[in-house]
Coordinates of C-alpha atoms in Angstrom, one line a residue:
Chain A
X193 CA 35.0 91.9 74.6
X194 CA 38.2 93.1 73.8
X195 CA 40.6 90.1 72.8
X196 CA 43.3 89.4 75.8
X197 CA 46.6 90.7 75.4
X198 CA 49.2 88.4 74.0
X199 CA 51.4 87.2 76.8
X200 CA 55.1 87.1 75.6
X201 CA 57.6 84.7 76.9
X202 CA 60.2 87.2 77.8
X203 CA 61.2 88.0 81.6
X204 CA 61.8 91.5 82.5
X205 CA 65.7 91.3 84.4
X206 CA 68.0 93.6 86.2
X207 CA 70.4 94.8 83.4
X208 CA 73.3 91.7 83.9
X209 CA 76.0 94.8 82.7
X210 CA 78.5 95.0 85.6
X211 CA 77.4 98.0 86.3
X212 CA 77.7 99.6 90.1
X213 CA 74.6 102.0 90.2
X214 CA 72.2 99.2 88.5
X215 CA 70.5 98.7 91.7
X216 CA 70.3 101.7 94.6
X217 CA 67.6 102.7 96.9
X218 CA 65.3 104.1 95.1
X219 CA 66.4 103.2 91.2
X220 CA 67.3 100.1 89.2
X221 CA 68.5 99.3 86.2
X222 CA 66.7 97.0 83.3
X223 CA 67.5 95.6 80.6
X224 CA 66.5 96.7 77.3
X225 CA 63.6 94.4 75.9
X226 CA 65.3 94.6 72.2
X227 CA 63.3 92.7 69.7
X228 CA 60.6 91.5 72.0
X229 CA 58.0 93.2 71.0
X230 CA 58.0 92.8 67.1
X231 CA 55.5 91.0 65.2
X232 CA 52.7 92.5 67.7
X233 CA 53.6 96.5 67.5
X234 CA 52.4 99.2 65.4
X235 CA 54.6 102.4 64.5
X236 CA 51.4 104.2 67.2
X237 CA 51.9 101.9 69.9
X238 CA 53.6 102.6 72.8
X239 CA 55.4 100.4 75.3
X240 CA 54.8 100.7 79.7
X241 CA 56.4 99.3 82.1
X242 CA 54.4 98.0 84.7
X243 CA 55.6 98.1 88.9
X244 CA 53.8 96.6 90.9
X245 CA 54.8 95.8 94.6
X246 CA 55.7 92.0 94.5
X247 CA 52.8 90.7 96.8
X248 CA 50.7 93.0 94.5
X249 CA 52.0 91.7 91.5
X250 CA 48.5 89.1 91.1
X251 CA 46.2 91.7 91.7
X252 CA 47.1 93.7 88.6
X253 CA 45.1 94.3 86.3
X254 CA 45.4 95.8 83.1
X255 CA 44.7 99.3 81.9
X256 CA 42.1 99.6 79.3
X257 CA 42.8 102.3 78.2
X258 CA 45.6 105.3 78.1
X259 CA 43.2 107.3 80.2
X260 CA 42.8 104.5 83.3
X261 CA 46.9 104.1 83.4
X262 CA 47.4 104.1 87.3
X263 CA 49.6 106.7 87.8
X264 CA 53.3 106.9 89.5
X265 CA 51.5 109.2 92.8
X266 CA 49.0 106.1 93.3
X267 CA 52.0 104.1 94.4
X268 CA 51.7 103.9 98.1
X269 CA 47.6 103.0 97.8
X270 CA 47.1 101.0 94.6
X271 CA 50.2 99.2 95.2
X272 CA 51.6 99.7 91.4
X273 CA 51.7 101.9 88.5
X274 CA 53.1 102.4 85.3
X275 CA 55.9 104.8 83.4
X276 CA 58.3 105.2 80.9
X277 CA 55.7 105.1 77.9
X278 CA 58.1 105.1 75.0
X279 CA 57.4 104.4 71.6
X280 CA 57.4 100.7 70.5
X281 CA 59.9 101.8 67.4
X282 CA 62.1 102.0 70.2
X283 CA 62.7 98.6 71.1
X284 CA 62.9 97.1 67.8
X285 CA 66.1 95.6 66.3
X286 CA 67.6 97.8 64.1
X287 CA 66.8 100.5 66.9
X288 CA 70.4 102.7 68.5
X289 CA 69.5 102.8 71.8
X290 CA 71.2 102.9 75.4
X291 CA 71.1 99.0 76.4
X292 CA 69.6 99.6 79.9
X293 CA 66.3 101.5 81.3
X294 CA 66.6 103.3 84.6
X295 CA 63.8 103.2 86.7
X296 CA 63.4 106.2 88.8
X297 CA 65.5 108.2 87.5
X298 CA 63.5 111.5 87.5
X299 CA 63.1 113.3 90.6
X300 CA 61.7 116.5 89.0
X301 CA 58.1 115.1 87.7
X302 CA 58.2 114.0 91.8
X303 CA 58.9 117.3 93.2
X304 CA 56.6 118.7 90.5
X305 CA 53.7 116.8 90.5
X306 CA 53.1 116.7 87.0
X307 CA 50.1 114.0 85.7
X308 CA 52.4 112.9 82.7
X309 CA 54.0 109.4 83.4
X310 CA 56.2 110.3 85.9
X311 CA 59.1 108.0 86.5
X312 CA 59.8 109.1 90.2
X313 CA 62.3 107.3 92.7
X314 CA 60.4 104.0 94.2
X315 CA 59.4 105.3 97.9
X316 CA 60.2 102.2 99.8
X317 CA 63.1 99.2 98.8
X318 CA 60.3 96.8 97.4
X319 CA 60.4 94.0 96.6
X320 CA 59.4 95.0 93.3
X321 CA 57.9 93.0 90.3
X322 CA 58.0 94.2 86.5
X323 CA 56.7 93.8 83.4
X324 CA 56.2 95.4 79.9
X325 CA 52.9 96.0 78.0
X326 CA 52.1 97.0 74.9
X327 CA 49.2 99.4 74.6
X328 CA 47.3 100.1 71.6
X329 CA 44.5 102.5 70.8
X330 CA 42.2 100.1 71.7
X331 CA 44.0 98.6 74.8
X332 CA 46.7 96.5 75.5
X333 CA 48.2 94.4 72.9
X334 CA 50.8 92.4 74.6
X335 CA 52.6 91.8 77.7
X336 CA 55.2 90.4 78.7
X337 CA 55.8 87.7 82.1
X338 CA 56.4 89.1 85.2
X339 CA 60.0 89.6 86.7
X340 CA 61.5 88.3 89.4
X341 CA 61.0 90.0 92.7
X342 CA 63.5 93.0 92.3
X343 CA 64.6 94.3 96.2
X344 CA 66.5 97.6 96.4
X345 CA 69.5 98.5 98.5
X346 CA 69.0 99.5 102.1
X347 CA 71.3 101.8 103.5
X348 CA 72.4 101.0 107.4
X349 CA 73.2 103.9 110.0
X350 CA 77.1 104.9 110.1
X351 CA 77.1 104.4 113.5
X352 CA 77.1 100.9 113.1
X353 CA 80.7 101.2 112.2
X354 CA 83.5 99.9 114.9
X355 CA 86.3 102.7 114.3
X356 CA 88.4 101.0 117.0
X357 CA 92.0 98.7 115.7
X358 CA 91.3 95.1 115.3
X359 CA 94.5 94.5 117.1
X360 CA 97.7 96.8 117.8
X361 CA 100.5 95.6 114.4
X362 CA 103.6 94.1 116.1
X363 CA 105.5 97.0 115.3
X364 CA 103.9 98.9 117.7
X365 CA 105.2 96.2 120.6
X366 CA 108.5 95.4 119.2
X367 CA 109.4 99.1 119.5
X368 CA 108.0 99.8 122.8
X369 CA 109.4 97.1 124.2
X370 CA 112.8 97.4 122.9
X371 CA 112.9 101.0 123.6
X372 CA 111.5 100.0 127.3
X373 CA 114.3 97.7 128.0
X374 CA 117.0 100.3 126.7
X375 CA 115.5 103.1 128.8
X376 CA 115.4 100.7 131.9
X377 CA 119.2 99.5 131.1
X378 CA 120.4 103.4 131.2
X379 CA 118.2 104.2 134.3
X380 CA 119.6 101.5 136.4
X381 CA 123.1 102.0 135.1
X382 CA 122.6 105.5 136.4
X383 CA 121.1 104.5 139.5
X384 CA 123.4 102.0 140.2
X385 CA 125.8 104.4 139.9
X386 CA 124.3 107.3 141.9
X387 CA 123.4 104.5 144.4
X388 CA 127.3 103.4 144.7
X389 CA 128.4 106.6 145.0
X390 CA 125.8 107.5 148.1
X391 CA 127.0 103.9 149.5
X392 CA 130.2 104.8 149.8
X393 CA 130.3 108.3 151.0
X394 CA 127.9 107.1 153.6
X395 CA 130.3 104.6 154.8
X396 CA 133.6 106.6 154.2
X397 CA 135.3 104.1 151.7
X398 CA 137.4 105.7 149.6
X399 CA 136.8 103.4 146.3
X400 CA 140.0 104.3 144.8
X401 CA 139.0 104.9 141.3
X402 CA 141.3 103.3 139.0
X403 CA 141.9 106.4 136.8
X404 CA 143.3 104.6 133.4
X405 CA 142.5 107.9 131.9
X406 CA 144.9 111.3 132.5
X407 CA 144.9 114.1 131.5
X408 CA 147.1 115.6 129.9
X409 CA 149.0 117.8 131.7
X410 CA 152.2 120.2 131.6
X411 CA 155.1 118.5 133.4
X412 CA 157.6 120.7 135.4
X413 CA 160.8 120.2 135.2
X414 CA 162.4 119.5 138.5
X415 CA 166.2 119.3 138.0
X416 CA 168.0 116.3 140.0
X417 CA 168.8 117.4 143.3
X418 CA 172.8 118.4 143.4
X419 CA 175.1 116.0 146.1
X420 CA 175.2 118.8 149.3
X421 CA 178.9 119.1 150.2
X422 CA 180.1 117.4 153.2
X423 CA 180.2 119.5 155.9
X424 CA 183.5 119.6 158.2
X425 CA 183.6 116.4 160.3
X426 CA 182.6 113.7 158.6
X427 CA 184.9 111.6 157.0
X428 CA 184.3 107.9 156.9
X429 CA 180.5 108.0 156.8
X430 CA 179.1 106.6 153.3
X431 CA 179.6 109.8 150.8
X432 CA 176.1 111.5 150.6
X433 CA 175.3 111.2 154.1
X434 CA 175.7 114.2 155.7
X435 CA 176.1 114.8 159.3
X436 CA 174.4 117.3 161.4
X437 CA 176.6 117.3 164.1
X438 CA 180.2 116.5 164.3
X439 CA 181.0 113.2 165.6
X440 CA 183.8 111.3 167.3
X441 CA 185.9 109.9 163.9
X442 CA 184.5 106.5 163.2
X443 CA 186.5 103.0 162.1
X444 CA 186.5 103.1 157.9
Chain B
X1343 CA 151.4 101.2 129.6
X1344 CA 151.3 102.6 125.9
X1345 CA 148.4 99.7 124.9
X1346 CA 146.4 101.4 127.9
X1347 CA 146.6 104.6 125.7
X1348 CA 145.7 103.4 122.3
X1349 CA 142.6 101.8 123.9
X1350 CA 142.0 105.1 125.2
X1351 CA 142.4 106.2 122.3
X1352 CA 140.8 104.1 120.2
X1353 CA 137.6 104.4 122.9
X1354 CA 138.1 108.3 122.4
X1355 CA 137.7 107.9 118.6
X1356 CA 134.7 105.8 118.9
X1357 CA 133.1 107.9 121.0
X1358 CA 133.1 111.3 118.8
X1359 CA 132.7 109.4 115.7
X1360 CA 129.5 108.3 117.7
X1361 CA 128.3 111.6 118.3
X1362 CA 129.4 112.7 115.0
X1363 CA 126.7 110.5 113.8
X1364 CA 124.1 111.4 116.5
X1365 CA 124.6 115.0 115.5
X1366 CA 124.0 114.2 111.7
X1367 CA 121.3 112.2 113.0
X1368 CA 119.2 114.5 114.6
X1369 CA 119.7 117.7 112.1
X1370 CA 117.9 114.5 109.8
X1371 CA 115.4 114.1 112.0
X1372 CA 114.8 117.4 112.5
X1373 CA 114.4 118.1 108.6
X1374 CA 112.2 114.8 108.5
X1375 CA 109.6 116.6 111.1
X1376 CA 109.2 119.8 109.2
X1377 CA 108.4 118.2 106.4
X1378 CA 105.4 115.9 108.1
X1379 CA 104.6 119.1 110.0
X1380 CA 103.9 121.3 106.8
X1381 CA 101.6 118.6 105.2
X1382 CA 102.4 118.4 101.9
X1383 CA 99.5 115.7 100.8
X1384 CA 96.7 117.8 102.8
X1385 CA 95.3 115.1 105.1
X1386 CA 95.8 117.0 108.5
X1387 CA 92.2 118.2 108.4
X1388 CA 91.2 114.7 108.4
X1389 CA 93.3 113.8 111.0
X1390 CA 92.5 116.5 113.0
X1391 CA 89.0 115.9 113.2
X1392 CA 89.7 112.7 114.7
X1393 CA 90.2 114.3 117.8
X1394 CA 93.5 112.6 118.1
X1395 CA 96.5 114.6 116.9
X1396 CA 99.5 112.4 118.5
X1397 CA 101.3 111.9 115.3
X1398 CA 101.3 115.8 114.6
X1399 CA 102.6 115.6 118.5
X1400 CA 105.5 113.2 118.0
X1401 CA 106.6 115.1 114.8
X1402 CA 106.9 118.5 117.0
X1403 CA 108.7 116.3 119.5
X1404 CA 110.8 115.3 117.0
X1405 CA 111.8 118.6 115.8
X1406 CA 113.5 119.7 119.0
X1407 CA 114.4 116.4 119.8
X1408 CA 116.5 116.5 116.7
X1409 CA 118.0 119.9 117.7
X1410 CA 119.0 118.8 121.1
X1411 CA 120.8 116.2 119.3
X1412 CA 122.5 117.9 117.7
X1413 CA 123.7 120.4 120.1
X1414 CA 124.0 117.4 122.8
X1415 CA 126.4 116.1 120.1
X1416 CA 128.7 118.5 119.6
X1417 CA 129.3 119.1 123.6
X1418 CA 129.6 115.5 124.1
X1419 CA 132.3 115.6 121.4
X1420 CA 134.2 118.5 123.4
X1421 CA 133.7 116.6 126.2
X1422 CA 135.5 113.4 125.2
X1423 CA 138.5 115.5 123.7
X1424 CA 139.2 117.3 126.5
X1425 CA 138.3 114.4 129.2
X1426 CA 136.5 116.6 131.3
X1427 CA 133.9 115.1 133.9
X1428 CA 131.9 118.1 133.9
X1429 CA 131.2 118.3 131.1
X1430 CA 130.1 114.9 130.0
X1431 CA 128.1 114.4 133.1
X1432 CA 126.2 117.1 131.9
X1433 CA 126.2 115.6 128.4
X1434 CA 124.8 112.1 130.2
X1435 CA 122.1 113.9 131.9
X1436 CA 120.6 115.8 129.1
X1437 CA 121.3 113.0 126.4
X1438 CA 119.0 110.9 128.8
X1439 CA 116.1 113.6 128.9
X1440 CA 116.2 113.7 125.3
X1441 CA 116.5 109.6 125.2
X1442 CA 113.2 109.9 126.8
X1443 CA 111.2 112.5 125.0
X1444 CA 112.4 110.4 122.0
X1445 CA 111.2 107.5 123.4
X1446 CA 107.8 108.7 123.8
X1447 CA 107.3 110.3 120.4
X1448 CA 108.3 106.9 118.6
X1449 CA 105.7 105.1 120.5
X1450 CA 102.7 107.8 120.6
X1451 CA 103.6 107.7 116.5
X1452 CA 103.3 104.3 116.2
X1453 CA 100.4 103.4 118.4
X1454 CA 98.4 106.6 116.7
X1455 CA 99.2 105.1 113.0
X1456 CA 97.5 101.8 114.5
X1457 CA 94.4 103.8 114.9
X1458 CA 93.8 105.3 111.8
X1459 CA 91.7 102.3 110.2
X1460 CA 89.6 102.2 107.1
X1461 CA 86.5 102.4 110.0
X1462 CA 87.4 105.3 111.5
X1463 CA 87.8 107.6 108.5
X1464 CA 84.3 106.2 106.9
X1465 CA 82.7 107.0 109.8
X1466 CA 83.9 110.2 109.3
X1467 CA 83.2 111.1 106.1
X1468 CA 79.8 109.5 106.4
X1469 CA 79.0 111.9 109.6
X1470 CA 80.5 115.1 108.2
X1471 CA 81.3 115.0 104.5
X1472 CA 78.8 117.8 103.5
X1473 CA 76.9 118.4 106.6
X1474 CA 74.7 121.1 106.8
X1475 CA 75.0 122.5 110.1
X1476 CA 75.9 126.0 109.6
X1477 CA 78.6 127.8 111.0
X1478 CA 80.5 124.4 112.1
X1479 CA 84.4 125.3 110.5
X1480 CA 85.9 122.2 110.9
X1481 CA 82.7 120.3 109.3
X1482 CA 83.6 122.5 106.1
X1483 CA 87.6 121.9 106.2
X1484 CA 86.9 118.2 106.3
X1485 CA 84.2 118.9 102.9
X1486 CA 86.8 120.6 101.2
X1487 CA 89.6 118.3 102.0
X1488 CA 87.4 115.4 100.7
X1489 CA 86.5 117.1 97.7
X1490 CA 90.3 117.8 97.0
X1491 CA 91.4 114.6 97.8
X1492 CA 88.6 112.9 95.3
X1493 CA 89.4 115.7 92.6
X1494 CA 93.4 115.0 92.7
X1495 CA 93.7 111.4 92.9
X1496 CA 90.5 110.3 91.5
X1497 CA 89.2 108.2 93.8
X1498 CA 85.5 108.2 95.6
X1499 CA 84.9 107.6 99.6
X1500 CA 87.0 105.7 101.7
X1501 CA 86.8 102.0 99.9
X1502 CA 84.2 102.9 97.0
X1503 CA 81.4 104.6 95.8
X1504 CA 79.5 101.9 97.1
X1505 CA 80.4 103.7 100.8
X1506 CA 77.5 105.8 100.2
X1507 CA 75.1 103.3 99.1
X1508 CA 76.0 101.1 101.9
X1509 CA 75.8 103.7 104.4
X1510 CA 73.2 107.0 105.3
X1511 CA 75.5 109.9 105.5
X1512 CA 74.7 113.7 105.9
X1513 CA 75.0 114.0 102.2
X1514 CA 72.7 111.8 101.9
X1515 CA 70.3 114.1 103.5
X1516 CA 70.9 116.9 101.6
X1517 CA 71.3 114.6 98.3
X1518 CA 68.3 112.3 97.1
X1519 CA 70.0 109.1 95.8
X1520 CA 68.1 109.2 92.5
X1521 CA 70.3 111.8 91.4
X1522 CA 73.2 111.4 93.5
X1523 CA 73.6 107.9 94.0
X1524 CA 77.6 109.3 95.4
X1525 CA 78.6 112.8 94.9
X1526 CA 79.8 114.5 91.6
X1527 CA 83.4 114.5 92.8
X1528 CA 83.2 110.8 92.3
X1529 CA 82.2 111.2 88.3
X1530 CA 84.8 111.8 86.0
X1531 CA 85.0 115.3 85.0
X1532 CA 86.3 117.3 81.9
X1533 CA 88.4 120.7 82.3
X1534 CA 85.5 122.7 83.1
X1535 CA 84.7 120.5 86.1
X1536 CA 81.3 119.0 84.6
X1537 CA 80.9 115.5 84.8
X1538 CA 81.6 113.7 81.1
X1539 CA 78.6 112.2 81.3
X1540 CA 76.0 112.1 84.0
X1541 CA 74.1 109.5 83.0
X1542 CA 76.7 107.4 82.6
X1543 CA 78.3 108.4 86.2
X1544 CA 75.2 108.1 88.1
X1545 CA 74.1 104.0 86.4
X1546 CA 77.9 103.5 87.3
X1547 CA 79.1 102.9 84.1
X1548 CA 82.9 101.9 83.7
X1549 CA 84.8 104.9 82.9
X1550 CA 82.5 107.7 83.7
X1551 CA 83.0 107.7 87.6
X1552 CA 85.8 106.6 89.7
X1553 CA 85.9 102.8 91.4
X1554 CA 88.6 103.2 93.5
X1555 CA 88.7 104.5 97.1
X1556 CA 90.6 107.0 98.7
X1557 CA 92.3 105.1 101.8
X1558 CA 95.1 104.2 99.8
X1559 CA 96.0 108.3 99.1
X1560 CA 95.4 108.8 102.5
X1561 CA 97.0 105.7 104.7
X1562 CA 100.0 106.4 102.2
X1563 CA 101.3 109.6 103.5
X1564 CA 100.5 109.3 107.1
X1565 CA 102.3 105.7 107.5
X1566 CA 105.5 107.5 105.6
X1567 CA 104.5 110.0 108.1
X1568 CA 104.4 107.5 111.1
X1569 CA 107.2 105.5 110.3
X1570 CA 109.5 107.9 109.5
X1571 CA 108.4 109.5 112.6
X1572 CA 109.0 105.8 114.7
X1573 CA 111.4 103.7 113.4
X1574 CA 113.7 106.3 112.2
X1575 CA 113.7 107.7 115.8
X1576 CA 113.8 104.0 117.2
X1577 CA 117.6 103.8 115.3
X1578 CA 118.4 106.9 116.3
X1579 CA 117.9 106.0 120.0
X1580 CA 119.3 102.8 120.1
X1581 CA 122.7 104.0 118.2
X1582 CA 122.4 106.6 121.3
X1583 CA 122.0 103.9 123.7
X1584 CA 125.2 102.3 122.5
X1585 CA 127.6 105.6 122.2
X1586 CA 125.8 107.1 125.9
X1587 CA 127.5 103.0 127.3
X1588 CA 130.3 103.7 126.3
X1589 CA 129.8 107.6 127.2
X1590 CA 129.5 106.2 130.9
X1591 CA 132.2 104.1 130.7
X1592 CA 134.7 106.6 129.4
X1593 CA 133.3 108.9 132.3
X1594 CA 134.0 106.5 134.9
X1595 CA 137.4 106.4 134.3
X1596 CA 138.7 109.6 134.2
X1597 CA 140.4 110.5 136.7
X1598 CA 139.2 113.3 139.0

């Protein structure tokens, strides 16, 4: 019987970089097992992650070999599969390497059916569980524990969204109602006015306006009226007083 | 009987210096409109599609309003010089029209600004940013505008790229989230348009895509929009409402 696989004590986690696509609906993000794996790997070995749907996750069983690796197509049925074979030189120390692994990444071995491990988008948001294994050419060498359940983003329908104001800003009212009142003032004055006017023509009061305001205007000259000489026959009357008929000579 | 004369005076004075200002006021106001009316930030597409247009409405009131300002202005300062009743009755009467088409483009502007929430233009975008009906014109202005607002002030959707994770959109059925967890517009690009790096954009790695959203370069513009629209109108018509008193006053006493 082949010897079990050597169960290391590192968890499999969701890259902890503050990154903002580490987790959509179809991808995530982990973070690069550096290290783990040396001390069990040869420079032929190669390293698989292993997803398994998280209530599936105790059903898995191990691959014996390359050949039986379930592939990324037997998803929805077997309930987990494996990708991202890479080469345990990889994810040694001294390795250069980008410090997170993005799973699901490659849509064109989806769309084009190839049998090679295909890291496809995950069909469904999970929850997922995860782990690494170390195969050899004799079977698996190592693994490591089993992540956390890993649940991807859900995406809700825009027409959840509420477009409508919360509330109307108080700007909004202290114009209109200051602008209100001013057009009311100037209406009534106006109508008051109008209203007066009808009132009193009706009733035939003349209201007298008391003009403070003239005009200018051209003033004529009109020259002081000259005294009218007396006419014959009056003597004793007050001077400027003239007579229109002659009169019986009066006392002085 | 002199004092009666400088007050009149005095009242005279006010009064054109009054509609000196009103005239100066509304060739402002005037200028002010064009400007909104000529978008200069390109968010009138946007706005359009929102079905409600009033605060492209109040700034083509506020054009002519401004004009009859100022013409209003200058006959109301003949009017006053030469005392004649006529005249500023006339003046009255069409100052009040105009008080009132003011009055109604200040308020439409203010109350339209209300609407324009956060909500209402992610809604939008989510609906009919890269739709794929054919043939639909204003679904394409509305991509374009996006995709110009995104380029020039390097943001992404309304509050974040996260907008279209949150959210199903159109793009997101022409767009499989694998590779376009938001659109390219969001990742930072070199001169030739290309994203820097891909990878880098699509993980959302700091520095190869942009966090910020776009309402800030949108709600900008149309609130100098609105308020200049509003509350410089709002001064305008209450400096009116003071020199058309005093208008009415002077006109009462003339003498016929």
């Amino acid at each position: 019987l082949p010897t079990p696989p050597a169960r290391l004590p590192y968890v499999p986690q969701v890259s902890p970089m503050a990154l903002l696509g580490k987790v959509t609906a179809t991808t995530f993000a982990l973070e690069r097992p550096c290290c783990v794996f040396d001390g069990h790997a040869d420079a032929s070995d190669a390293v698989w992650l292993a997803v398994a749907f998280a209530n599936a996750s105790a059903t898995f069983r191990n691959p014996r070999s390359r050949a039986d690796v379930p592939r990324y197509k037997q998803l929805p049925t077997a309930r987990s599969y494996m990708t991202l074979e890479t080469a345990a030189a990889a994810f040694s120390c001294s390795a250069q390497s980008p410090p997170v692994l993005r799973v699901g990444g490659d849509t064109a071995c989806r769309d084009q059916g190839r049998e090679d491990p295909c890291n496809g988008p995950l069909p469904s948001p999970g929850p997922y569980r995860v782990k690494f294994l170390l195969m050899g050419c004799r079977g698996p060498k190592a693994e490591t524990r089993w992540s956390e359940p890993i649940l991807l983003l859900r995406a809700v329908s825009p027409g959840t969204i509420d477009p409508a104001p919360t509330r109307h800003g108080s700007d909004v009212v202290v114009i209109a109602s200051i602008l209100a009142s001013l057009g009311a003032v100037l209406a009534t004055i106006v109508l008051g006015a109008l209203g007066a006017k009808v009132w009193g023509s009706l009733c035939h009061q003349d209201l007298g306006t008391d003009a403070f305001i003239r005009r200018s205007y051209r003033t004529h000259h009109i020259p002081p009226a000259l005294p009218q000489p007396l006419p014959p026959g009056c003597r004793c009357s007050p001077p400027g007083l003239c007579c229109s008929a002659p009169r019986p000579p009066a006392l002085c | 009987m002199a004092k009666s004369d400088d007050c009149v005076h005095i009242l005279q004075g006010l009064l054109v210096f009054g509609n000196v200002v009103i005239g100066m006021c509304g060739i402002a106001l005037t200028a002010e409109c064009i400007y909104f009316v000529s978008n200069p930030h390109g968010v009138y597409p946007l706005l359009k599609a929102t079905e409600n247009n009033d605060i492209y409405a109040a700034a083509w009131i506020g054009i002519f309003v401004g004009l009859a300002l100022f013409a209003l202005s200058i006959l109301g300062i003949i009017g006053v010089i030469k005392a004649s009743r006529t005249l500023l009755l006339v003046y009255i009467i069409l100052m009040l029209i105009t008080f009132a088409f003011e009055m109604a483009s200040c308020i439409t502007a203010a109350t339209h600004r209300d609407s324009l929430t956060p909500s209402l233009f992610l809604k939008q975008m989510l609906e009919r940013y890269q739709r794929s009906e054919p043939g639909n014109n204003s679904d394409n202005e509305i991509t374009k505008t996006w995709d110009e607002l995104m380029l020039q002030n390097h943001c992404c959707g309304v509050l974040g790229p996260s907008d279209w994770q949150e959210y199903t959109s159109a793009f997101r059925l022409t767009h499989n989230d694998a590779d376009y967890p938001w659109p390219r517009k969001c990742c930072v690009l070199d001169a030739q348009g290309l994203p820097v790096n891909l990878d880098g954009c699509k993980l959302g790695v700091p520095g190869y895509y942009n966090s910020n959203g776009c309402y800030d370069a949108i709600s900008g513009p149309v609130n100098t929009h609105a308020w200049g629209v509003a509350w410089f109108g709002f001064a305008i018509l209450c400096w009116t409402f003071c020199v058309l008193l005093g208008t009415m006053f002077y006109w009462s006493g003339i003498e016929y």
